[in-house]
């Protein structure tokens, strides 16, 4: 009798395991992916939306030239509920004229995001708070949040921060690939030695009005200065892990530990170069350098015809000398590292689509569910995956709003 019971128990136990394993199929992952709120904290798609006749409401075939990485039909396909559309301004010489131009450029990009929300209001709506995104999801709507990439857009006028907040922007990335009046960039030489005095005022003002400080792109010194200055948690909207891919744009383990102490979150960037150290590709580098020499900085080219030519030649070079792309598994290695180092509460995803983001298996927004599949495959619980896909970011978003000065 005992033997029979043991046998029966074994069968029951084994079938339980089999059942559990059976549950975690790709189909299981896809259902989970649809059920949870998914947020990408950075894409540069507004550059397409504002500059060309490109229609964000139409489906573009993935992988084709000019398709871009994000449009509304593909957001639906990829089960991405919330996108932070960045109003990006390239860093130029810091003159009053250029400051003014940067402000106008940011305004134009913000307008393009709002226009999308008006034109396609039955599909996507503007979000101003975390609750908006959850509410929209319930109604089957996508959410567009606005971020500003590069504090150059505020020039030297602190009041512009509130102005952008009133226009709907919810984070500002303090700088881009060059130093500005706020801080040093990770890709530039030392100028302020971190955050400038003006930069400290910027961080304090952002805390005061409840706007998220984004530390992606800033130098290591500036990063630590920001953490000393801010009274609210911060985000790195699109950055990866330096211990895995040694790139100045990525966060070191010391930075990650400090970020955890601050209560902030790193949103892993799926830009190949930040995910996996590329093999040397001198022909490609030379060809790209020659292209830059021929046309000058991309942002300075105004003629649409020349811009088109520039873009085509750029794509030619990319196709002729391709880089070996990182994969979804490589991306999830970065998530694993953060989780092992500082826990599950400080990591999310920020693709940088249309700003260079895209890896094998997640090369555009329609493939976002593959990240969930890989997380499930590696044994992350549903709850953990929900945190990675937006729960962690939303916690920070709420805390930042909670820090808002009482008189606002
Ligand atoms: Zn960027």
Tab-separated table of C-alpha atoms and ligand atoms in Angstrom:
chain	number	residue	atom	x	y	z
A	1	UNK	CA	0.000	0.000	0.000
A	2	UNK	CA	2.798	2.338	0.977
A	3	UNK	CA	4.481	1.657	-2.367
A	4	UNK	CA	1.270	2.423	-4.245
A	5	UNK	CA	0.894	5.677	-2.385
A	6	UNK	CA	4.484	6.667	-3.097
A	7	UNK	CA	3.983	5.829	-6.764
A	8	UNK	CA	0.762	7.808	-6.909
A	9	UNK	CA	2.410	10.729	-5.128
A	10	UNK	CA	5.348	10.598	-7.569
A	11	UNK	CA	3.050	10.610	-10.563
A	12	UNK	CA	1.145	13.533	-9.077
A	13	UNK	CA	4.342	15.420	-8.295
A	14	UNK	CA	5.932	14.806	-11.696
A	15	UNK	CA	2.761	15.811	-13.500
A	16	UNK	CA	2.655	19.011	-11.399
A	17	UNK	CA	6.165	19.907	-12.544
A	18	UNK	CA	5.374	18.983	-16.126
A	19	UNK	CA	2.261	21.095	-15.926
A	20	UNK	CA	4.209	24.036	-14.549
A	21	UNK	CA	6.837	23.687	-17.217
A	22	UNK	CA	4.086	23.309	-19.781
A	23	UNK	CA	2.548	26.564	-18.597
A	24	UNK	CA	5.661	28.600	-19.267
A	25	UNK	CA	5.538	28.226	-23.020
A	26	UNK	CA	5.989	31.100	-25.483
A	27	UNK	CA	2.188	31.316	-25.489
A	28	UNK	CA	2.242	31.741	-21.709
A	29	UNK	CA	4.830	34.538	-22.113
A	30	UNK	CA	2.771	36.246	-24.784
A	31	UNK	CA	-0.370	36.199	-22.632
A	32	UNK	CA	1.619	37.602	-19.710
A	33	UNK	CA	3.108	40.271	-21.995
A	34	UNK	CA	-0.388	41.337	-23.085
A	35	UNK	CA	-1.721	41.360	-19.530
A	36	UNK	CA	0.913	43.584	-17.892
A	37	UNK	CA	1.558	47.267	-18.486
A	38	UNK	CA	4.645	47.608	-20.692
A	39	UNK	CA	6.637	50.832	-20.898
A	40	UNK	CA	9.532	51.866	-23.106
A	41	UNK	CA	11.122	54.996	-21.657
A	42	UNK	CA	12.930	56.228	-24.742
A	43	UNK	CA	12.447	56.449	-28.488
A	44	UNK	CA	13.423	59.152	-30.959
A	45	UNK	CA	10.511	58.595	-33.317
A	46	UNK	CA	9.331	62.251	-33.141
A	47	UNK	CA	12.290	63.096	-35.411
A	48	UNK	CA	10.447	61.145	-38.112
A	49	UNK	CA	7.047	62.427	-37.099
A	50	UNK	CA	8.076	66.077	-37.390
A	51	UNK	CA	10.557	66.111	-40.256
A	52	UNK	CA	9.001	64.018	-42.979
A	53	UNK	CA	5.694	62.955	-44.410
A	54	UNK	CA	6.126	59.700	-42.497
A	55	UNK	CA	2.834	58.657	-40.859
A	56	UNK	CA	3.045	57.215	-37.351
A	57	UNK	CA	-0.512	55.879	-37.722
A	58	UNK	CA	0.380	53.645	-40.684
A	59	UNK	CA	2.054	50.258	-40.467
A	60	UNK	CA	5.544	50.177	-41.933
A	61	UNK	CA	7.112	46.864	-42.861
A	62	UNK	CA	9.881	46.091	-40.337
A	63	UNK	CA	13.412	46.127	-41.663
A	64	UNK	CA	12.816	48.285	-44.717
A	65	UNK	CA	14.642	51.553	-45.228
A	66	UNK	CA	12.574	54.409	-43.948
A	67	UNK	CA	10.198	52.161	-41.990
A	68	UNK	CA	11.471	53.372	-38.647
A	69	UNK	CA	11.158	51.272	-35.517
A	70	UNK	CA	7.940	52.553	-33.974
A	71	UNK	CA	4.456	53.173	-35.338
A	72	UNK	CA	1.065	52.701	-33.730
A	73	UNK	CA	0.044	49.452	-35.485
A	74	UNK	CA	3.410	47.903	-34.615
A	75	UNK	CA	3.131	49.106	-31.002
A	76	UNK	CA	-0.091	47.091	-30.813
A	77	UNK	CA	1.555	44.057	-32.430
A	78	UNK	CA	4.450	44.203	-29.999
A	79	UNK	CA	2.143	44.632	-27.027
A	80	UNK	CA	3.814	47.869	-25.983
A	81	UNK	CA	1.326	49.972	-24.015
A	82	UNK	CA	3.354	53.061	-23.207
A	83	UNK	CA	6.041	54.902	-25.114
A	84	UNK	CA	8.083	57.892	-24.037
A	85	UNK	CA	8.473	59.923	-27.201
A	86	UNK	CA	11.591	62.061	-26.894
A	87	UNK	CA	11.845	65.622	-28.109
A	88	UNK	CA	15.537	65.434	-28.955
A	89	UNK	CA	17.749	68.420	-29.626
A	90	UNK	CA	21.325	67.950	-30.776
A	91	UNK	CA	23.979	69.837	-28.851
A	92	UNK	CA	25.415	72.752	-30.742
A	93	UNK	CA	27.567	75.697	-29.793
A	94	UNK	CA	25.992	77.402	-26.781
A	95	UNK	CA	25.047	80.775	-28.274
A	96	UNK	CA	21.788	82.665	-27.579
A	97	UNK	CA	20.702	82.038	-31.191
A	98	UNK	CA	21.343	78.312	-30.957
A	99	UNK	CA	19.615	78.162	-27.563
A	100	UNK	CA	16.573	79.766	-29.137
A	101	UNK	CA	16.685	77.368	-32.083
A	102	UNK	CA	16.944	74.376	-29.742
A	103	UNK	CA	13.892	75.582	-27.850
A	104	UNK	CA	11.935	75.977	-31.072
A	105	UNK	CA	13.030	72.519	-32.225
A	106	UNK	CA	11.901	70.923	-28.941
A	107	UNK	CA	8.583	72.775	-29.194
A	108	UNK	CA	8.095	71.482	-32.733
A	109	UNK	CA	8.777	67.881	-31.697
A	110	UNK	CA	6.412	68.161	-28.729
A	111	UNK	CA	3.773	69.492	-31.106
A	112	UNK	CA	4.270	66.463	-33.354
A	113	UNK	CA	3.646	64.138	-30.386
A	114	UNK	CA	0.498	66.020	-29.427
A	115	UNK	CA	-0.670	66.083	-33.049
A	116	UNK	CA	-0.338	62.295	-33.135
A	117	UNK	CA	-2.511	62.053	-29.999
A	118	UNK	CA	-5.170	64.252	-31.610
A	119	UNK	CA	-5.100	62.648	-35.050
A	120	UNK	CA	-5.148	59.092	-33.678
A	121	UNK	CA	-7.081	59.726	-30.464
A	122	UNK	CA	-8.943	56.430	-30.843
A	123	UNK	CA	-5.579	54.632	-30.598
A	124	UNK	CA	-3.236	56.673	-28.414
A	125	UNK	CA	-3.568	59.412	-25.847
A	126	UNK	CA	-1.196	61.728	-24.097
A	127	UNK	CA	-0.231	60.707	-20.575
A	128	UNK	CA	0.651	63.199	-17.876
A	129	UNK	CA	0.692	60.931	-14.820
A	130	UNK	CA	1.236	57.223	-14.054
A	131	UNK	CA	-2.517	56.788	-13.513
A	132	UNK	CA	-3.207	57.985	-17.058
A	133	UNK	CA	-1.271	55.049	-18.495
A	134	UNK	CA	-3.124	52.463	-16.392
A	135	UNK	CA	-6.449	54.119	-17.237
A	136	UNK	CA	-5.683	54.170	-20.967
A	137	UNK	CA	-4.656	50.520	-20.854
A	138	UNK	CA	-8.030	49.613	-19.352
A	139	UNK	CA	-9.702	51.419	-22.248
A	140	UNK	CA	-7.549	49.601	-24.803
A	141	UNK	CA	-5.592	52.758	-25.620
A	142	UNK	CA	-1.872	53.297	-25.943
A	143	UNK	CA	-0.160	56.069	-23.989
A	144	UNK	CA	2.317	58.643	-25.244
A	145	UNK	CA	4.464	60.329	-22.635
A	146	UNK	CA	6.806	63.160	-23.554
A	147	UNK	CA	10.469	63.318	-22.585
A	148	UNK	CA	13.058	65.912	-23.543
A	149	UNK	CA	16.453	64.615	-24.570
A	150	UNK	CA	19.100	67.212	-23.841
A	151	UNK	CA	18.732	70.056	-21.361
A	152	UNK	CA	20.152	72.277	-24.104
A	153	UNK	CA	16.467	72.809	-24.913
A	154	UNK	CA	16.094	75.007	-21.801
A	155	UNK	CA	19.149	77.105	-22.655
A	156	UNK	CA	20.131	79.140	-19.601
A	157	UNK	CA	16.604	79.950	-18.545
A	158	UNK	CA	15.433	77.909	-15.584
A	159	UNK	CA	11.810	78.939	-16.168
A	160	UNK	CA	11.805	76.835	-19.334
A	161	UNK	CA	11.695	73.705	-17.167
A	162	UNK	CA	8.237	74.615	-15.891
A	163	UNK	CA	7.268	75.683	-19.380
A	164	UNK	CA	8.087	72.217	-20.740
A	165	UNK	CA	6.352	70.579	-17.813
A	166	UNK	CA	3.218	72.572	-18.633
A	167	UNK	CA	3.556	71.428	-22.247
A	168	UNK	CA	3.392	67.824	-20.986
A	169	UNK	CA	7.046	66.781	-20.762
A	170	UNK	CA	7.765	64.508	-17.791
A	171	UNK	CA	11.527	63.999	-17.938
A	172	UNK	CA	14.571	65.869	-19.139
A	173	UNK	CA	17.771	64.037	-20.079
A	174	UNK	CA	20.294	66.523	-18.742
A	175	UNK	CA	22.659	66.398	-21.730
A	176	UNK	CA	23.474	64.467	-24.887
A	177	UNK	CA	26.842	63.541	-26.416
A	178	UNK	CA	28.469	66.920	-25.748
A	179	UNK	CA	28.774	69.085	-22.651
A	180	UNK	CA	26.148	71.770	-22.112
A	181	UNK	CA	25.490	74.469	-19.514
A	182	UNK	CA	24.040	71.872	-17.137
A	183	UNK	CA	26.743	69.208	-16.998
A	184	UNK	CA	29.485	67.243	-18.700
A	185	UNK	CA	28.615	64.481	-21.140
A	186	UNK	CA	30.008	60.929	-20.944
A	187	UNK	CA	31.195	61.375	-24.543
A	188	UNK	CA	32.979	64.709	-24.078
A	189	UNK	CA	36.024	65.997	-22.194
A	190	UNK	CA	35.801	67.502	-18.713
A	191	UNK	CA	34.470	71.050	-18.572
A	192	UNK	CA	32.482	71.518	-15.367
A	193	UNK	CA	33.897	68.462	-13.620
A	194	UNK	CA	30.361	67.104	-13.273
A	195	UNK	CA	27.227	69.133	-12.695
A	196	UNK	CA	27.589	72.929	-13.069
A	197	UNK	CA	26.098	75.375	-10.538
A	198	UNK	CA	23.356	76.042	-13.064
A	199	UNK	CA	22.914	72.271	-13.428
A	200	UNK	CA	22.401	71.943	-9.659
A	201	UNK	CA	19.677	74.598	-9.896
A	202	UNK	CA	18.108	72.646	-12.755
A	203	UNK	CA	17.974	69.451	-10.694
A	204	UNK	CA	16.470	71.335	-7.722
A	205	UNK	CA	13.860	72.970	-9.926
A	206	UNK	CA	12.941	69.619	-11.478
A	207	UNK	CA	12.543	68.169	-7.964
A	208	UNK	CA	10.404	71.155	-6.997
A	209	UNK	CA	7.963	70.810	-9.876
A	210	UNK	CA	7.888	66.993	-9.879
A	211	UNK	CA	9.729	66.343	-13.134
A	212	UNK	CA	11.946	63.258	-13.580
A	213	UNK	CA	15.705	63.818	-13.831
A	214	UNK	CA	17.221	61.566	-16.505
A	215	UNK	CA	20.920	60.767	-16.065
A	216	UNK	CA	21.496	58.894	-19.337
A	217	UNK	CA	24.345	60.452	-21.357
A	218	UNK	CA	25.864	62.414	-18.455
A	219	UNK	CA	29.442	61.885	-17.254
A	220	UNK	CA	30.212	59.718	-14.227
A	221	UNK	CA	31.112	62.797	-12.150
A	222	UNK	CA	27.897	64.516	-13.170
A	223	UNK	CA	25.978	61.357	-12.258
A	224	UNK	CA	27.325	61.346	-8.704
A	225	UNK	CA	26.780	65.124	-8.415
A	226	UNK	CA	23.152	64.664	-9.458
A	227	UNK	CA	22.640	61.978	-6.816
A	228	UNK	CA	24.072	64.301	-4.167
A	229	UNK	CA	21.821	67.130	-5.279
A	230	UNK	CA	18.482	65.458	-5.953
A	231	UNK	CA	15.895	64.849	-3.260
A	232	UNK	CA	13.923	62.501	-5.519
A	233	UNK	CA	14.809	59.256	-7.295
A	234	UNK	CA	16.208	59.581	-10.817
A	235	UNK	CA	16.129	57.457	-13.956
A	236	UNK	CA	18.590	56.490	-16.645
A	237	UNK	CA	16.018	56.399	-19.452
A	238	UNK	CA	18.236	54.460	-21.878
A	239	UNK	CA	21.548	53.158	-20.508
A	240	UNK	CA	23.070	49.720	-20.072
A	241	UNK	CA	25.620	48.009	-17.836
A	242	UNK	CA	29.338	48.808	-18.110
A	243	UNK	CA	30.443	45.577	-16.404
A	244	UNK	CA	29.000	43.680	-19.359
A	245	UNK	CA	29.711	46.133	-22.174
A	246	UNK	CA	32.498	48.585	-21.499
A	247	UNK	CA	31.163	51.837	-22.925
A	248	UNK	CA	31.221	55.286	-21.292
A	249	UNK	CA	27.464	55.578	-21.938
A	250	UNK	CA	26.825	52.624	-19.629
A	251	UNK	CA	26.593	52.632	-15.833
A	252	UNK	CA	29.370	51.114	-13.731
A	253	UNK	CA	28.585	48.848	-10.781
A	254	UNK	CA	29.371	51.707	-8.363
A	255	UNK	CA	26.908	53.897	-10.223
A	256	UNK	CA	24.284	51.143	-10.120
A	257	UNK	CA	24.739	50.745	-6.353
A	258	UNK	CA	24.363	54.502	-5.869
A	259	UNK	CA	21.289	54.479	-8.101
A	260	UNK	CA	19.704	51.784	-5.936
A	261	UNK	CA	20.383	53.842	-2.822
A	262	UNK	CA	18.706	56.796	-4.497
A	263	UNK	CA	15.696	54.574	-5.234
A	264	UNK	CA	16.053	55.161	-8.969
A	265	UNK	CA	15.901	52.894	-11.991
A	266	UNK	CA	18.099	52.026	-14.985
A	267	UNK	CA	16.157	51.373	-18.168
A	268	UNK	CA	18.316	49.000	-20.188
A	269	UNK	CA	19.072	50.400	-23.632
A	270	UNK	CA	18.894	47.926	-26.495
A	271	UNK	CA	21.370	49.833	-28.660
A	272	UNK	CA	23.773	47.158	-29.953
A	273	UNK	CA	26.926	49.140	-29.167
A	274	UNK	CA	25.892	49.519	-25.521
A	275	UNK	CA	24.804	45.904	-25.195
A	276	UNK	CA	27.753	44.022	-26.676
A	277	UNK	CA	31.219	45.328	-27.429
A	278	UNK	CA	31.342	45.498	-31.231
A	279	UNK	CA	34.177	43.867	-33.157
A	280	UNK	CA	36.501	46.428	-34.788
A	281	UNK	CA	35.069	47.539	-38.134
A	282	UNK	CA	37.562	50.061	-39.542
A	283	UNK	CA	36.061	50.136	-43.054
A	284	UNK	CA	32.718	51.135	-41.631
A	285	UNK	CA	34.296	53.762	-39.340
A	286	UNK	CA	36.245	55.241	-42.242
A	287	UNK	CA	33.213	55.333	-44.514
A	288	UNK	CA	31.094	57.001	-41.804
A	289	UNK	CA	33.829	59.547	-41.081
A	290	UNK	CA	34.073	60.347	-44.805
A	291	UNK	CA	30.299	60.780	-44.945
A	292	UNK	CA	30.352	63.211	-42.015
A	293	UNK	CA	33.187	65.068	-43.681
A	294	UNK	CA	31.160	65.324	-46.898
A	295	UNK	CA	27.898	66.609	-45.404
A	296	UNK	CA	28.795	67.975	-41.950
A	297	UNK	CA	26.755	67.308	-38.795
A	298	UNK	CA	23.364	65.733	-39.577
A	299	UNK	CA	21.446	68.304	-37.555
A	300	UNK	CA	22.990	71.176	-39.518
A	301	UNK	CA	21.724	69.912	-42.871
A	302	UNK	CA	18.572	71.853	-43.669
A	303	UNK	CA	17.861	71.091	-47.348
A	304	UNK	CA	15.414	68.136	-47.479
A	305	UNK	CA	16.905	66.795	-50.717
A	306	UNK	CA	20.441	66.785	-49.340
A	307	UNK	CA	19.125	65.258	-46.124
A	308	UNK	CA	17.546	62.463	-48.123
A	309	UNK	CA	20.784	61.840	-49.992
A	310	UNK	CA	22.718	61.886	-46.715
A	311	UNK	CA	20.345	59.327	-45.195
A	312	UNK	CA	20.545	57.044	-48.237
A	313	UNK	CA	24.326	57.055	-48.274
A	314	UNK	CA	24.293	56.369	-44.542
A	315	UNK	CA	22.087	53.315	-45.084
A	316	UNK	CA	24.357	52.177	-47.942
A	317	UNK	CA	27.341	52.198	-45.584
A	318	UNK	CA	25.419	50.344	-42.894
A	319	UNK	CA	24.459	47.651	-45.377
A	320	UNK	CA	27.910	47.405	-46.952
A	321	UNK	CA	29.737	47.160	-43.619
A	322	UNK	CA	27.211	45.688	-41.204
A	323	UNK	CA	27.885	45.406	-37.469
A	324	UNK	CA	27.297	42.177	-35.676
A	325	UNK	CA	24.161	42.935	-33.714
A	326	UNK	CA	23.508	41.988	-30.131
A	327	UNK	CA	20.579	39.689	-29.340
A	328	UNK	CA	17.654	39.692	-26.932
A	329	UNK	CA	19.598	37.212	-24.784
A	330	UNK	CA	22.476	39.729	-24.595
A	331	UNK	CA	20.010	42.413	-23.470
A	332	UNK	CA	18.608	40.160	-20.759
A	333	UNK	CA	22.185	39.512	-19.550
A	334	UNK	CA	22.238	43.217	-18.630
A	335	UNK	CA	18.960	42.858	-16.749
A	336	UNK	CA	20.327	39.782	-14.931
A	337	UNK	CA	23.424	41.713	-13.889
A	338	UNK	CA	21.434	44.606	-12.435
A	339	UNK	CA	19.106	42.223	-10.597
A	340	UNK	CA	22.034	40.267	-9.129
A	341	UNK	CA	23.842	43.445	-8.087
A	342	UNK	CA	21.078	45.691	-6.734
A	343	UNK	CA	17.858	43.674	-6.827
A	344	UNK	CA	14.743	43.500	-8.954
A	345	UNK	CA	13.389	46.971	-8.093
A	346	UNK	CA	15.770	49.118	-10.122
A	347	UNK	CA	15.651	47.925	-13.712
A	348	UNK	CA	13.465	48.497	-16.754
A	349	UNK	CA	13.699	48.927	-20.530
A	350	UNK	CA	14.433	51.993	-22.686
A	351	UNK	CA	14.931	50.945	-26.293
A	352	UNK	CA	16.322	54.048	-28.036
A	353	UNK	CA	14.335	52.974	-31.109
A	354	UNK	CA	14.831	55.425	-33.967
A	355	UNK	CA	17.914	56.701	-32.171
A	356	UNK	CA	19.972	53.599	-33.000
A	357	UNK	CA	18.226	51.011	-30.815
A	358	UNK	CA	17.408	47.513	-32.025
A	359	UNK	CA	18.883	44.031	-31.569
A	360	UNK	CA	18.343	40.640	-33.182
A	361	UNK	CA	14.987	39.426	-31.938
A	362	UNK	CA	13.858	42.901	-30.939
A	363	UNK	CA	14.706	45.093	-33.870
A	364	UNK	CA	11.538	47.144	-33.763
A	365	UNK	CA	8.586	47.707	-31.475
A	366	UNK	CA	6.593	44.832	-33.005
A	367	UNK	CA	9.059	42.369	-31.447
A	368	UNK	CA	8.957	43.590	-27.850
A	369	UNK	CA	7.299	40.427	-26.566
A	370	UNK	CA	10.510	38.485	-27.274
A	371	UNK	CA	12.093	40.190	-24.260
A	372	UNK	CA	9.298	38.810	-22.079
A	373	UNK	CA	9.805	35.343	-23.580
A	374	UNK	CA	13.479	35.452	-22.635
A	375	UNK	CA	12.699	36.692	-19.113
A	376	UNK	CA	10.170	33.877	-18.653
A	377	UNK	CA	12.634	31.357	-20.050
A	378	UNK	CA	15.206	32.468	-17.466
A	379	UNK	CA	12.764	31.917	-14.651
A	380	UNK	CA	11.699	35.464	-13.758
A	381	UNK	CA	8.351	35.437	-11.965
A	382	UNK	CA	5.320	37.213	-13.413
A	383	UNK	CA	5.620	39.795	-10.664
A	384	UNK	CA	9.275	40.479	-11.443
A	385	UNK	CA	8.530	40.811	-15.143
A	386	UNK	CA	5.781	43.284	-14.363
A	387	UNK	CA	8.293	45.355	-12.381
A	388	UNK	CA	10.846	45.267	-15.195
A	389	UNK	CA	8.308	46.229	-17.833
A	390	UNK	CA	7.057	49.304	-16.007
A	391	UNK	CA	6.333	48.768	-12.322
A	392	UNK	CA	9.756	49.997	-11.272
A	393	UNK	CA	9.648	53.034	-13.505
A	394	UNK	CA	6.134	53.908	-12.349
A	395	UNK	CA	7.249	53.718	-8.713
A	396	UNK	CA	9.924	56.321	-9.474
A	397	UNK	CA	7.489	58.436	-11.494
A	398	UNK	CA	5.064	58.494	-8.537
A	399	UNK	CA	7.807	59.293	-6.029
A	400	UNK	CA	9.074	62.172	-8.141
A	401	UNK	CA	5.543	63.580	-8.275
A	402	UNK	CA	5.286	63.097	-4.518
A	403	UNK	CA	8.336	65.322	-4.077
A	404	UNK	CA	6.597	68.173	-5.825
A	405	UNK	CA	6.604	71.284	-3.675
A	406	UNK	CA	3.344	71.621	-1.743
A	407	UNK	CA	2.581	75.073	-3.213
A	408	UNK	CA	2.507	73.780	-6.789
B	1	LIG	ZN1	20.199	59.144	-26.347
